[in-house]
């Protein structure tokens, strides 16, 4: 685990030097402050629309940060030729993938901490009551949601050579699940066989990322959900399920490259 933590610290330092988070945070803050400075007939319900827009920007920014940071990890190591000497050292492929995942996940968590801190300040200035338990639950589930997206992007970086294609596919998959995933069972009821069964199979196989979206509870100052632990276990299960194939794929690729290097040395 010390090796994985060391790799994660390197990934975290590298991501802190990039400008993705800073640009997205400045854009989110500017849009939220500009919208908050507008007053519509002194209507107190406008604060809920402001909170909804701010949370939407936070979710979009966090998805961009999580997917883009994870999609660049393995292809960058391949392009710089640093993955082969790294695996030649006493570093297993599992420790490499785990370190990359932890580094991206911790970096996304730190970004969420700043985003939600800014959101809490904006909400406190607009409303008198503030559901702290719901707020903490929403932030925690949001961070666990990012574990699934980062694991998906890491798995895609093993399959797709270009980070741009991997990131595009991950954005489409995550966005489709968030928007349409909750409606697949309703659509399946209205279809004929075998399409209905196929939609039900897809509905029960995909990770339902919308379960971790508690923005409506935060916007309307509702009580926290009692089943957040179940969602946390589901997120951990799905993040592991997309990391294990990545380990297997990376392992086969690493063994092939090692075999090619040994064959070259024999020929030499």
PDB file of C-alpha atoms in Angstrom:
ATOM      1  CA  UNK A   1       0.000   0.000   0.000  1.00  0.00           C
ATOM      2  CA  UNK A   2       2.939   2.364   0.579  1.00  0.00           C
ATOM      3  CA  UNK A   3       3.837   2.093  -3.107  1.00  0.00           C
ATOM      4  CA  UNK A   4       0.255   2.849  -4.155  1.00  0.00           C
ATOM      5  CA  UNK A   5       0.168   5.856  -1.827  1.00  0.00           C
ATOM      6  CA  UNK A   6       3.463   7.097  -3.268  1.00  0.00           C
ATOM      7  CA  UNK A   7       2.075   6.867  -6.816  1.00  0.00           C
ATOM      8  CA  UNK A   8      -1.112   8.589  -5.665  1.00  0.00           C
ATOM      9  CA  UNK A   9       0.882  11.469  -4.171  1.00  0.00           C
ATOM     10  CA  UNK A  10       2.720  11.948  -7.467  1.00  0.00           C
ATOM     11  CA  UNK A  11      -0.581  11.959  -9.368  1.00  0.00           C
ATOM     12  CA  UNK A  12      -2.057  14.429  -6.878  1.00  0.00           C
ATOM     13  CA  UNK A  13       0.875  16.839  -7.225  1.00  0.00           C
ATOM     14  CA  UNK A  14       0.688  16.597 -10.997  1.00  0.00           C
ATOM     15  CA  UNK A  15      -3.045  17.368 -11.037  1.00  0.00           C
ATOM     16  CA  UNK A  16      -2.573  20.314  -8.673  1.00  0.00           C
ATOM     17  CA  UNK A  17      -0.184  21.864 -11.189  1.00  0.00           C
ATOM     18  CA  UNK A  18      -2.752  21.659 -13.969  1.00  0.00           C
ATOM     19  CA  UNK A  19      -5.187  24.506 -14.580  1.00  0.00           C
ATOM     20  CA  UNK A  20      -8.368  22.485 -15.107  1.00  0.00           C
ATOM     21  CA  UNK A  21      -9.701  22.914 -11.587  1.00  0.00           C
ATOM     22  CA  UNK A  22      -8.811  26.594 -11.335  1.00  0.00           C
ATOM     23  CA  UNK A  23     -10.514  27.492 -14.615  1.00  0.00           C
ATOM     24  CA  UNK A  24     -13.681  25.549 -13.787  1.00  0.00           C
ATOM     25  CA  UNK A  25     -13.863  26.970 -10.259  1.00  0.00           C
ATOM     26  CA  UNK A  26     -13.470  30.555 -11.494  1.00  0.00           C
ATOM     27  CA  UNK A  27     -16.189  30.027 -14.118  1.00  0.00           C
ATOM     28  CA  UNK A  28     -18.534  28.468 -11.552  1.00  0.00           C
ATOM     29  CA  UNK A  29     -17.898  31.264  -9.060  1.00  0.00           C
ATOM     30  CA  UNK A  30     -18.379  34.020 -11.649  1.00  0.00           C
ATOM     31  CA  UNK A  31     -21.634  32.597 -13.008  1.00  0.00           C
ATOM     32  CA  UNK A  32     -23.020  32.003  -9.508  1.00  0.00           C
ATOM     33  CA  UNK A  33     -22.042  35.459  -8.217  1.00  0.00           C
ATOM     34  CA  UNK A  34     -23.465  37.193 -11.276  1.00  0.00           C
ATOM     35  CA  UNK A  35     -26.757  35.309 -10.958  1.00  0.00           C
ATOM     36  CA  UNK A  36     -26.841  35.947  -7.223  1.00  0.00           C
ATOM     37  CA  UNK A  37     -26.392  39.671  -7.676  1.00  0.00           C
ATOM     38  CA  UNK A  38     -29.614  39.911  -9.688  1.00  0.00           C
ATOM     39  CA  UNK A  39     -32.753  40.533  -7.610  1.00  0.00           C
ATOM     40  CA  UNK A  40     -36.187  39.627  -8.965  1.00  0.00           C
ATOM     41  CA  UNK A  41     -38.804  41.600  -6.999  1.00  0.00           C
ATOM     42  CA  UNK A  42     -37.152  40.545  -3.708  1.00  0.00           C
ATOM     43  CA  UNK A  43     -38.538  37.019  -4.142  1.00  0.00           C
ATOM     44  CA  UNK A  44     -37.017  34.658  -1.561  1.00  0.00           C
ATOM     45  CA  UNK A  45     -37.696  31.578  -3.721  1.00  0.00           C
ATOM     46  CA  UNK A  46     -35.090  32.824  -6.204  1.00  0.00           C
ATOM     47  CA  UNK A  47     -32.437  31.456  -3.819  1.00  0.00           C
ATOM     48  CA  UNK A  48     -33.521  27.925  -4.685  1.00  0.00           C
ATOM     49  CA  UNK A  49     -32.951  28.532  -8.386  1.00  0.00           C
ATOM     50  CA  UNK A  50     -29.544  29.962  -7.559  1.00  0.00           C
ATOM     51  CA  UNK A  51     -28.677  26.869  -5.511  1.00  0.00           C
ATOM     52  CA  UNK A  52     -29.879  24.588  -8.287  1.00  0.00           C
ATOM     53  CA  UNK A  53     -27.744  26.338 -10.914  1.00  0.00           C
ATOM     54  CA  UNK A  54     -24.695  26.356  -8.645  1.00  0.00           C
ATOM     55  CA  UNK A  55     -25.045  22.640  -7.886  1.00  0.00           C
ATOM     56  CA  UNK A  56     -25.473  21.866 -11.584  1.00  0.00           C
ATOM     57  CA  UNK A  57     -22.238  23.714 -12.365  1.00  0.00           C
ATOM     58  CA  UNK A  58     -20.472  21.864  -9.540  1.00  0.00           C
ATOM     59  CA  UNK A  59     -21.597  18.491 -10.902  1.00  0.00           C
ATOM     60  CA  UNK A  60     -20.535  19.337 -14.449  1.00  0.00           C
ATOM     61  CA  UNK A  61     -17.148  20.638 -13.271  1.00  0.00           C
ATOM     62  CA  UNK A  62     -16.499  17.611 -11.058  1.00  0.00           C
ATOM     63  CA  UNK A  63     -17.333  15.176 -13.863  1.00  0.00           C
ATOM     64  CA  UNK A  64     -14.961  17.023 -16.201  1.00  0.00           C
ATOM     65  CA  UNK A  65     -12.181  17.029 -13.605  1.00  0.00           C
ATOM     66  CA  UNK A  66     -12.637  13.355 -12.700  1.00  0.00           C
ATOM     67  CA  UNK A  67     -12.856  11.979 -16.228  1.00  0.00           C
ATOM     68  CA  UNK A  68     -10.158  14.152 -17.789  1.00  0.00           C
ATOM     69  CA  UNK A  69      -7.670  13.538 -14.989  1.00  0.00           C
ATOM     70  CA  UNK A  70      -8.173   9.752 -15.091  1.00  0.00           C
ATOM     71  CA  UNK A  71      -8.269   9.492 -18.889  1.00  0.00           C
ATOM     72  CA  UNK A  72      -4.801  11.049 -19.195  1.00  0.00           C
ATOM     73  CA  UNK A  73      -2.965   8.811 -16.720  1.00  0.00           C
ATOM     74  CA  UNK A  74      -2.083   5.633 -18.643  1.00  0.00           C
ATOM     75  CA  UNK A  75      -1.724   7.202 -22.152  1.00  0.00           C
ATOM     76  CA  UNK A  76       0.656   9.841 -20.756  1.00  0.00           C
ATOM     77  CA  UNK A  77       2.800   7.135 -19.172  1.00  0.00           C
ATOM     78  CA  UNK A  78       2.877   5.287 -22.493  1.00  0.00           C
ATOM     79  CA  UNK A  79       3.807   8.362 -24.524  1.00  0.00           C
ATOM     80  CA  UNK A  80       6.594   9.350 -22.141  1.00  0.00           C
ATOM     81  CA  UNK A  81       7.858   5.729 -21.993  1.00  0.00           C
ATOM     82  CA  UNK A  82       7.821   5.884 -18.191  1.00  0.00           C
ATOM     83  CA  UNK A  83       5.425   3.001 -17.609  1.00  0.00           C
ATOM     84  CA  UNK A  84       7.969   0.321 -18.608  1.00  0.00           C
ATOM     85  CA  UNK A  85      10.759   1.271 -16.178  1.00  0.00           C
ATOM     86  CA  UNK A  86       8.092   1.851 -13.534  1.00  0.00           C
ATOM     87  CA  UNK A  87       6.778  -1.705 -13.934  1.00  0.00           C
ATOM     88  CA  UNK A  88      10.351  -3.032 -14.104  1.00  0.00           C
ATOM     89  CA  UNK A  89      10.824  -1.868 -10.521  1.00  0.00           C
ATOM     90  CA  UNK A  90       9.191  -3.724  -7.608  1.00  0.00           C
ATOM     91  CA  UNK A  91       5.817  -2.125  -8.481  1.00  0.00           C
ATOM     92  CA  UNK A  92       2.977  -4.435  -9.415  1.00  0.00           C
ATOM     93  CA  UNK A  93       0.353  -3.544 -11.982  1.00  0.00           C
ATOM     94  CA  UNK A  94      -2.281  -3.567  -9.259  1.00  0.00           C
ATOM     95  CA  UNK A  95      -0.337  -1.011  -7.222  1.00  0.00           C
ATOM     96  CA  UNK A  96       0.058   1.176 -10.309  1.00  0.00           C
ATOM     97  CA  UNK A  97      -3.656   1.201 -11.142  1.00  0.00           C
ATOM     98  CA  UNK A  98      -4.626   1.610  -7.482  1.00  0.00           C
ATOM     99  CA  UNK A  99      -2.210   4.513  -7.063  1.00  0.00           C
ATOM    100  CA  UNK A 100      -3.528   6.235 -10.184  1.00  0.00           C
ATOM    101  CA  UNK A 101      -7.096   5.754  -8.983  1.00  0.00           C
ATOM    102  CA  UNK A 102      -6.430   7.042  -5.472  1.00  0.00           C
ATOM    103  CA  UNK A 103      -4.545  10.075  -6.774  1.00  0.00           C
ATOM    104  CA  UNK A 104      -7.354  11.079  -9.125  1.00  0.00           C
ATOM    105  CA  UNK A 105     -10.032  10.369  -6.513  1.00  0.00           C
ATOM    106  CA  UNK A 106      -8.325  12.392  -3.783  1.00  0.00           C
ATOM    107  CA  UNK A 107      -7.746  15.259  -6.205  1.00  0.00           C
ATOM    108  CA  UNK A 108     -11.433  15.190  -7.159  1.00  0.00           C
ATOM    109  CA  UNK A 109     -12.342  15.133  -3.456  1.00  0.00           C
ATOM    110  CA  UNK A 110     -10.231  18.216  -2.771  1.00  0.00           C
ATOM    111  CA  UNK A 111     -11.889  19.971  -5.697  1.00  0.00           C
ATOM    112  CA  UNK A 112     -15.312  19.029  -4.305  1.00  0.00           C
ATOM    113  CA  UNK A 113     -14.295  20.408  -0.909  1.00  0.00           C
ATOM    114  CA  UNK A 114     -13.569  23.803  -2.445  1.00  0.00           C
ATOM    115  CA  UNK A 115     -16.693  23.744  -4.632  1.00  0.00           C
ATOM    116  CA  UNK A 116     -19.042  22.794  -1.807  1.00  0.00           C
ATOM    117  CA  UNK A 117     -17.394  25.268   0.540  1.00  0.00           C
ATOM    118  CA  UNK A 118     -18.139  28.033  -1.947  1.00  0.00           C
ATOM    119  CA  UNK A 119     -21.684  26.714  -2.360  1.00  0.00           C
ATOM    120  CA  UNK A 120     -22.228  26.700   1.413  1.00  0.00           C
ATOM    121  CA  UNK A 121     -21.135  30.349   1.634  1.00  0.00           C
ATOM    122  CA  UNK A 122     -23.501  31.355  -1.164  1.00  0.00           C
ATOM    123  CA  UNK A 123     -26.411  29.422   0.354  1.00  0.00           C
ATOM    124  CA  UNK A 124     -25.802  30.842   3.837  1.00  0.00           C
ATOM    125  CA  UNK A 125     -25.985  34.391   2.529  1.00  0.00           C
ATOM    126  CA  UNK A 126     -29.311  33.690   0.831  1.00  0.00           C
ATOM    127  CA  UNK A 127     -31.216  31.516   3.302  1.00  0.00           C
ATOM    128  CA  UNK A 128     -31.669  31.444   7.053  1.00  0.00           C
ATOM    129  CA  UNK A 129     -32.043  27.679   7.535  1.00  0.00           C
ATOM    130  CA  UNK A 130     -29.463  25.253   6.262  1.00  0.00           C
ATOM    131  CA  UNK A 131     -29.767  21.410   6.316  1.00  0.00           C
ATOM    132  CA  UNK A 132     -26.200  20.480   7.190  1.00  0.00           C
ATOM    133  CA  UNK A 133     -26.867  16.730   7.335  1.00  0.00           C
ATOM    134  CA  UNK A 134     -28.356  16.720   3.854  1.00  0.00           C
ATOM    135  CA  UNK A 135     -25.502  18.888   2.626  1.00  0.00           C
ATOM    136  CA  UNK A 136     -22.854  16.539   4.020  1.00  0.00           C
ATOM    137  CA  UNK A 137     -24.694  13.492   2.673  1.00  0.00           C
ATOM    138  CA  UNK A 138     -24.932  15.022  -0.802  1.00  0.00           C
ATOM    139  CA  UNK A 139     -21.236  15.937  -0.811  1.00  0.00           C
ATOM    140  CA  UNK A 140     -20.210  12.461   0.398  1.00  0.00           C
ATOM    141  CA  UNK A 141     -22.312  10.642  -2.180  1.00  0.00           C
ATOM    142  CA  UNK A 142     -21.031  12.999  -4.854  1.00  0.00           C
ATOM    143  CA  UNK A 143     -17.466  12.005  -3.992  1.00  0.00           C
ATOM    144  CA  UNK A 144     -18.383   8.313  -4.083  1.00  0.00           C
ATOM    145  CA  UNK A 145     -20.090   8.905  -7.448  1.00  0.00           C
ATOM    146  CA  UNK A 146     -16.759  10.205  -8.742  1.00  0.00           C
ATOM    147  CA  UNK A 147     -15.145   6.888  -7.759  1.00  0.00           C
ATOM    148  CA  UNK A 148     -17.286   5.161 -10.388  1.00  0.00           C
ATOM    149  CA  UNK A 149     -16.574   7.726 -13.114  1.00  0.00           C
ATOM    150  CA  UNK A 150     -12.827   7.737 -12.395  1.00  0.00           C
ATOM    151  CA  UNK A 151     -12.752   3.925 -12.434  1.00  0.00           C
ATOM    152  CA  UNK A 152     -14.641   3.942 -15.744  1.00  0.00           C
ATOM    153  CA  UNK A 153     -12.188   6.447 -17.241  1.00  0.00           C
ATOM    154  CA  UNK A 154      -9.183   4.414 -16.047  1.00  0.00           C
ATOM    155  CA  UNK A 155     -10.658   1.296 -17.615  1.00  0.00           C
ATOM    156  CA  UNK A 156     -11.239   3.210 -20.851  1.00  0.00           C
ATOM    157  CA  UNK A 157      -7.649   4.482 -20.860  1.00  0.00           C
ATOM    158  CA  UNK A 158      -6.491   0.859 -21.108  1.00  0.00           C
ATOM    159  CA  UNK A 159      -8.705   0.190 -24.136  1.00  0.00           C
ATOM    160  CA  UNK A 160      -8.518   3.484 -26.050  1.00  0.00           C
ATOM    161  CA  UNK A 161      -5.128   4.896 -26.991  1.00  0.00           C
ATOM    162  CA  UNK A 162      -6.239   8.528 -27.298  1.00  0.00           C
ATOM    163  CA  UNK A 163      -7.390  10.322 -24.125  1.00  0.00           C
ATOM    164  CA  UNK A 164      -9.819  12.428 -26.170  1.00  0.00           C
ATOM    165  CA  UNK A 165     -11.784   9.418 -27.451  1.00  0.00           C
ATOM    166  CA  UNK A 166     -11.817   7.836 -24.001  1.00  0.00           C
ATOM    167  CA  UNK A 167     -13.023  11.053 -22.356  1.00  0.00           C
ATOM    168  CA  UNK A 168     -15.719  11.568 -25.007  1.00  0.00           C
ATOM    169  CA  UNK A 169     -17.093   8.053 -24.564  1.00  0.00           C
ATOM    170  CA  UNK A 170     -17.029   8.401 -20.766  1.00  0.00           C
ATOM    171  CA  UNK A 171     -18.886  11.721 -20.951  1.00  0.00           C
ATOM    172  CA  UNK A 172     -21.546  10.165 -23.193  1.00  0.00           C
ATOM    173  CA  UNK A 173     -21.940   7.080 -20.968  1.00  0.00           C
ATOM    174  CA  UNK A 174     -22.096   9.021 -17.689  1.00  0.00           C
ATOM    175  CA  UNK A 175     -24.418  11.673 -19.103  1.00  0.00           C
ATOM    176  CA  UNK A 176     -26.747   9.074 -20.626  1.00  0.00           C
ATOM    177  CA  UNK A 177     -26.967   7.127 -17.364  1.00  0.00           C
ATOM    178  CA  UNK A 178     -27.633  10.268 -15.334  1.00  0.00           C
ATOM    179  CA  UNK A 179     -30.370  11.476 -17.688  1.00  0.00           C
ATOM    180  CA  UNK A 180     -31.985   8.291 -18.994  1.00  0.00           C
ATOM    181  CA  UNK A 181     -30.959   5.542 -16.555  1.00  0.00           C
ATOM    182  CA  UNK A 182     -33.862   6.063 -14.166  1.00  0.00           C
ATOM    183  CA  UNK A 183     -36.431   5.870 -16.979  1.00  0.00           C
ATOM    184  CA  UNK A 184     -35.348   2.607 -18.634  1.00  0.00           C
ATOM    185  CA  UNK A 185     -37.726   0.423 -16.612  1.00  0.00           C
ATOM    186  CA  UNK A 186     -40.657   2.693 -17.488  1.00  0.00           C
ATOM    187  CA  UNK A 187     -39.739   2.573 -21.164  1.00  0.00           C
ATOM    188  CA  UNK A 188     -39.384  -1.223 -20.981  1.00  0.00           C
ATOM    189  CA  UNK A 189     -42.982  -1.571 -19.799  1.00  0.00           C
ATOM    190  CA  UNK A 190     -44.216   0.142 -22.973  1.00  0.00           C
ATOM    191  CA  UNK A 191     -42.184  -2.004 -25.384  1.00  0.00           C
ATOM    192  CA  UNK A 192     -42.870  -5.417 -26.862  1.00  0.00           C
ATOM    193  CA  UNK A 193     -40.687  -8.503 -26.558  1.00  0.00           C
ATOM    194  CA  UNK A 194     -37.753  -9.016 -26.926  1.00  0.00           C
ATOM    195  CA  UNK A 195     -36.968  -5.273 -26.648  1.00  0.00           C
ATOM    196  CA  UNK A 196     -38.651  -5.067 -23.254  1.00  0.00           C
ATOM    197  CA  UNK A 197     -36.470  -7.832 -21.787  1.00  0.00           C
ATOM    198  CA  UNK A 198     -33.360  -6.294 -23.321  1.00  0.00           C
ATOM    199  CA  UNK A 199     -34.100  -2.921 -21.732  1.00  0.00           C
ATOM    200  CA  UNK A 200     -34.704  -4.572 -18.362  1.00  0.00           C
ATOM    201  CA  UNK A 201     -31.343  -6.361 -18.620  1.00  0.00           C
ATOM    202  CA  UNK A 202     -29.606  -3.072 -19.384  1.00  0.00           C
ATOM    203  CA  UNK A 203     -31.506  -1.395 -16.543  1.00  0.00           C
ATOM    204  CA  UNK A 204     -30.247  -3.908 -13.972  1.00  0.00           C
ATOM    205  CA  UNK A 205     -26.692  -4.073 -15.337  1.00  0.00           C
ATOM    206  CA  UNK A 206     -25.763  -0.402 -15.572  1.00  0.00           C
ATOM    207  CA  UNK A 207     -24.546   1.507 -12.504  1.00  0.00           C
ATOM    208  CA  UNK A 208     -27.391   3.815 -11.532  1.00  0.00           C
ATOM    209  CA  UNK A 209     -25.398   6.968 -10.968  1.00  0.00           C
ATOM    210  CA  UNK A 210     -28.561   8.991 -10.466  1.00  0.00           C
ATOM    211  CA  UNK A 211     -28.932   7.381  -7.018  1.00  0.00           C
ATOM    212  CA  UNK A 212     -26.032   9.522  -5.833  1.00  0.00           C
ATOM    213  CA  UNK A 213     -27.532  12.789  -7.045  1.00  0.00           C
ATOM    214  CA  UNK A 214     -29.145  14.493  -4.034  1.00  0.00           C
ATOM    215  CA  UNK A 215     -29.309  17.992  -5.462  1.00  0.00           C
ATOM    216  CA  UNK A 216     -33.084  18.223  -5.093  1.00  0.00           C
ATOM    217  CA  UNK A 217     -32.856  17.501  -1.375  1.00  0.00           C
ATOM    218  CA  UNK A 218     -30.272  20.232  -0.893  1.00  0.00           C
ATOM    219  CA  UNK A 219     -32.171  22.744  -3.018  1.00  0.00           C
ATOM    220  CA  UNK A 220     -35.458  22.236  -1.148  1.00  0.00           C
ATOM    221  CA  UNK A 221     -33.853  21.870   2.320  1.00  0.00           C
ATOM    222  CA  UNK A 222     -35.244  18.346   2.727  1.00  0.00           C
ATOM    223  CA  UNK A 223     -34.203  15.735   5.277  1.00  0.00           C
ATOM    224  CA  UNK A 224     -31.334  13.384   4.387  1.00  0.00           C
ATOM    225  CA  UNK A 225     -32.022  10.005   2.836  1.00  0.00           C
ATOM    226  CA  UNK A 226     -31.733   6.989   5.178  1.00  0.00           C
ATOM    227  CA  UNK A 227     -30.315   4.667   2.497  1.00  0.00           C
ATOM    228  CA  UNK A 228     -27.091   6.437   1.615  1.00  0.00           C
ATOM    229  CA  UNK A 229     -24.947   3.558   2.929  1.00  0.00           C
ATOM    230  CA  UNK A 230     -26.518   1.215   0.380  1.00  0.00           C
ATOM    231  CA  UNK A 231     -25.604   3.636  -2.401  1.00  0.00           C
ATOM    232  CA  UNK A 232     -22.076   3.873  -1.044  1.00  0.00           C
ATOM    233  CA  UNK A 233     -21.678   0.088  -1.176  1.00  0.00           C
ATOM    234  CA  UNK A 234     -23.055   0.047  -4.724  1.00  0.00           C
ATOM    235  CA  UNK A 235     -20.585   2.716  -5.813  1.00  0.00           C
ATOM    236  CA  UNK A 236     -17.648   0.839  -4.302  1.00  0.00           C
ATOM    237  CA  UNK A 237     -18.779  -2.362  -6.012  1.00  0.00           C
ATOM    238  CA  UNK A 238     -19.034  -0.693  -9.409  1.00  0.00           C
ATOM    239  CA  UNK A 239     -15.732   1.197  -9.076  1.00  0.00           C
ATOM    240  CA  UNK A 240     -14.020  -2.114  -8.256  1.00  0.00           C
ATOM    241  CA  UNK A 241     -15.767  -3.853 -11.155  1.00  0.00           C
ATOM    242  CA  UNK A 242     -14.332  -1.362 -13.653  1.00  0.00           C
ATOM    243  CA  UNK A 243     -10.849  -1.381 -12.073  1.00  0.00           C
ATOM    244  CA  UNK A 244     -10.394  -5.173 -12.047  1.00  0.00           C
ATOM    245  CA  UNK A 245     -10.727  -5.517 -15.869  1.00  0.00           C
ATOM    246  CA  UNK A 246      -8.307  -2.602 -16.136  1.00  0.00           C
ATOM    247  CA  UNK A 247      -5.777  -4.530 -14.044  1.00  0.00           C
ATOM    248  CA  UNK A 248      -6.218  -7.614 -16.233  1.00  0.00           C
ATOM    249  CA  UNK A 249      -5.907  -5.624 -19.440  1.00  0.00           C
ATOM    250  CA  UNK A 250      -2.885  -3.732 -18.201  1.00  0.00           C
ATOM    251  CA  UNK A 251      -1.352  -6.986 -17.056  1.00  0.00           C
ATOM    252  CA  UNK A 252      -1.660  -8.595 -20.488  1.00  0.00           C
ATOM    253  CA  UNK A 253      -0.295  -5.477 -22.170  1.00  0.00           C
ATOM    254  CA  UNK A 254       2.604  -5.251 -19.743  1.00  0.00           C
ATOM    255  CA  UNK A 255       3.503  -8.929 -20.190  1.00  0.00           C
ATOM    256  CA  UNK A 256       3.478  -8.556 -24.008  1.00  0.00           C
ATOM    257  CA  UNK A 257       5.766  -5.544 -23.875  1.00  0.00           C
ATOM    258  CA  UNK A 258       8.073  -7.375 -21.448  1.00  0.00           C
ATOM    259  CA  UNK A 259       8.171 -10.337 -23.829  1.00  0.00           C
ATOM    260  CA  UNK A 260       9.069  -8.065 -26.743  1.00  0.00           C
ATOM    261  CA  UNK A 261      11.891  -6.475 -24.754  1.00  0.00           C
ATOM    262  CA  UNK A 262      13.270  -9.898 -23.785  1.00  0.00           C
ATOM    263  CA  UNK A 263      13.094 -11.096 -27.409  1.00  0.00           C
ATOM    264  CA  UNK A 264      14.995  -7.992 -28.571  1.00  0.00           C
ATOM    265  CA  UNK A 265      17.665  -8.579 -25.950  1.00  0.00           C
ATOM    266  CA  UNK A 266      18.108 -12.211 -27.133  1.00  0.00           C
ATOM    267  CA  UNK A 267      18.357 -11.080 -30.763  1.00  0.00           C
ATOM    268  CA  UNK A 268      20.947  -8.507 -29.755  1.00  0.00           C
TER     269      UNK A 268
END
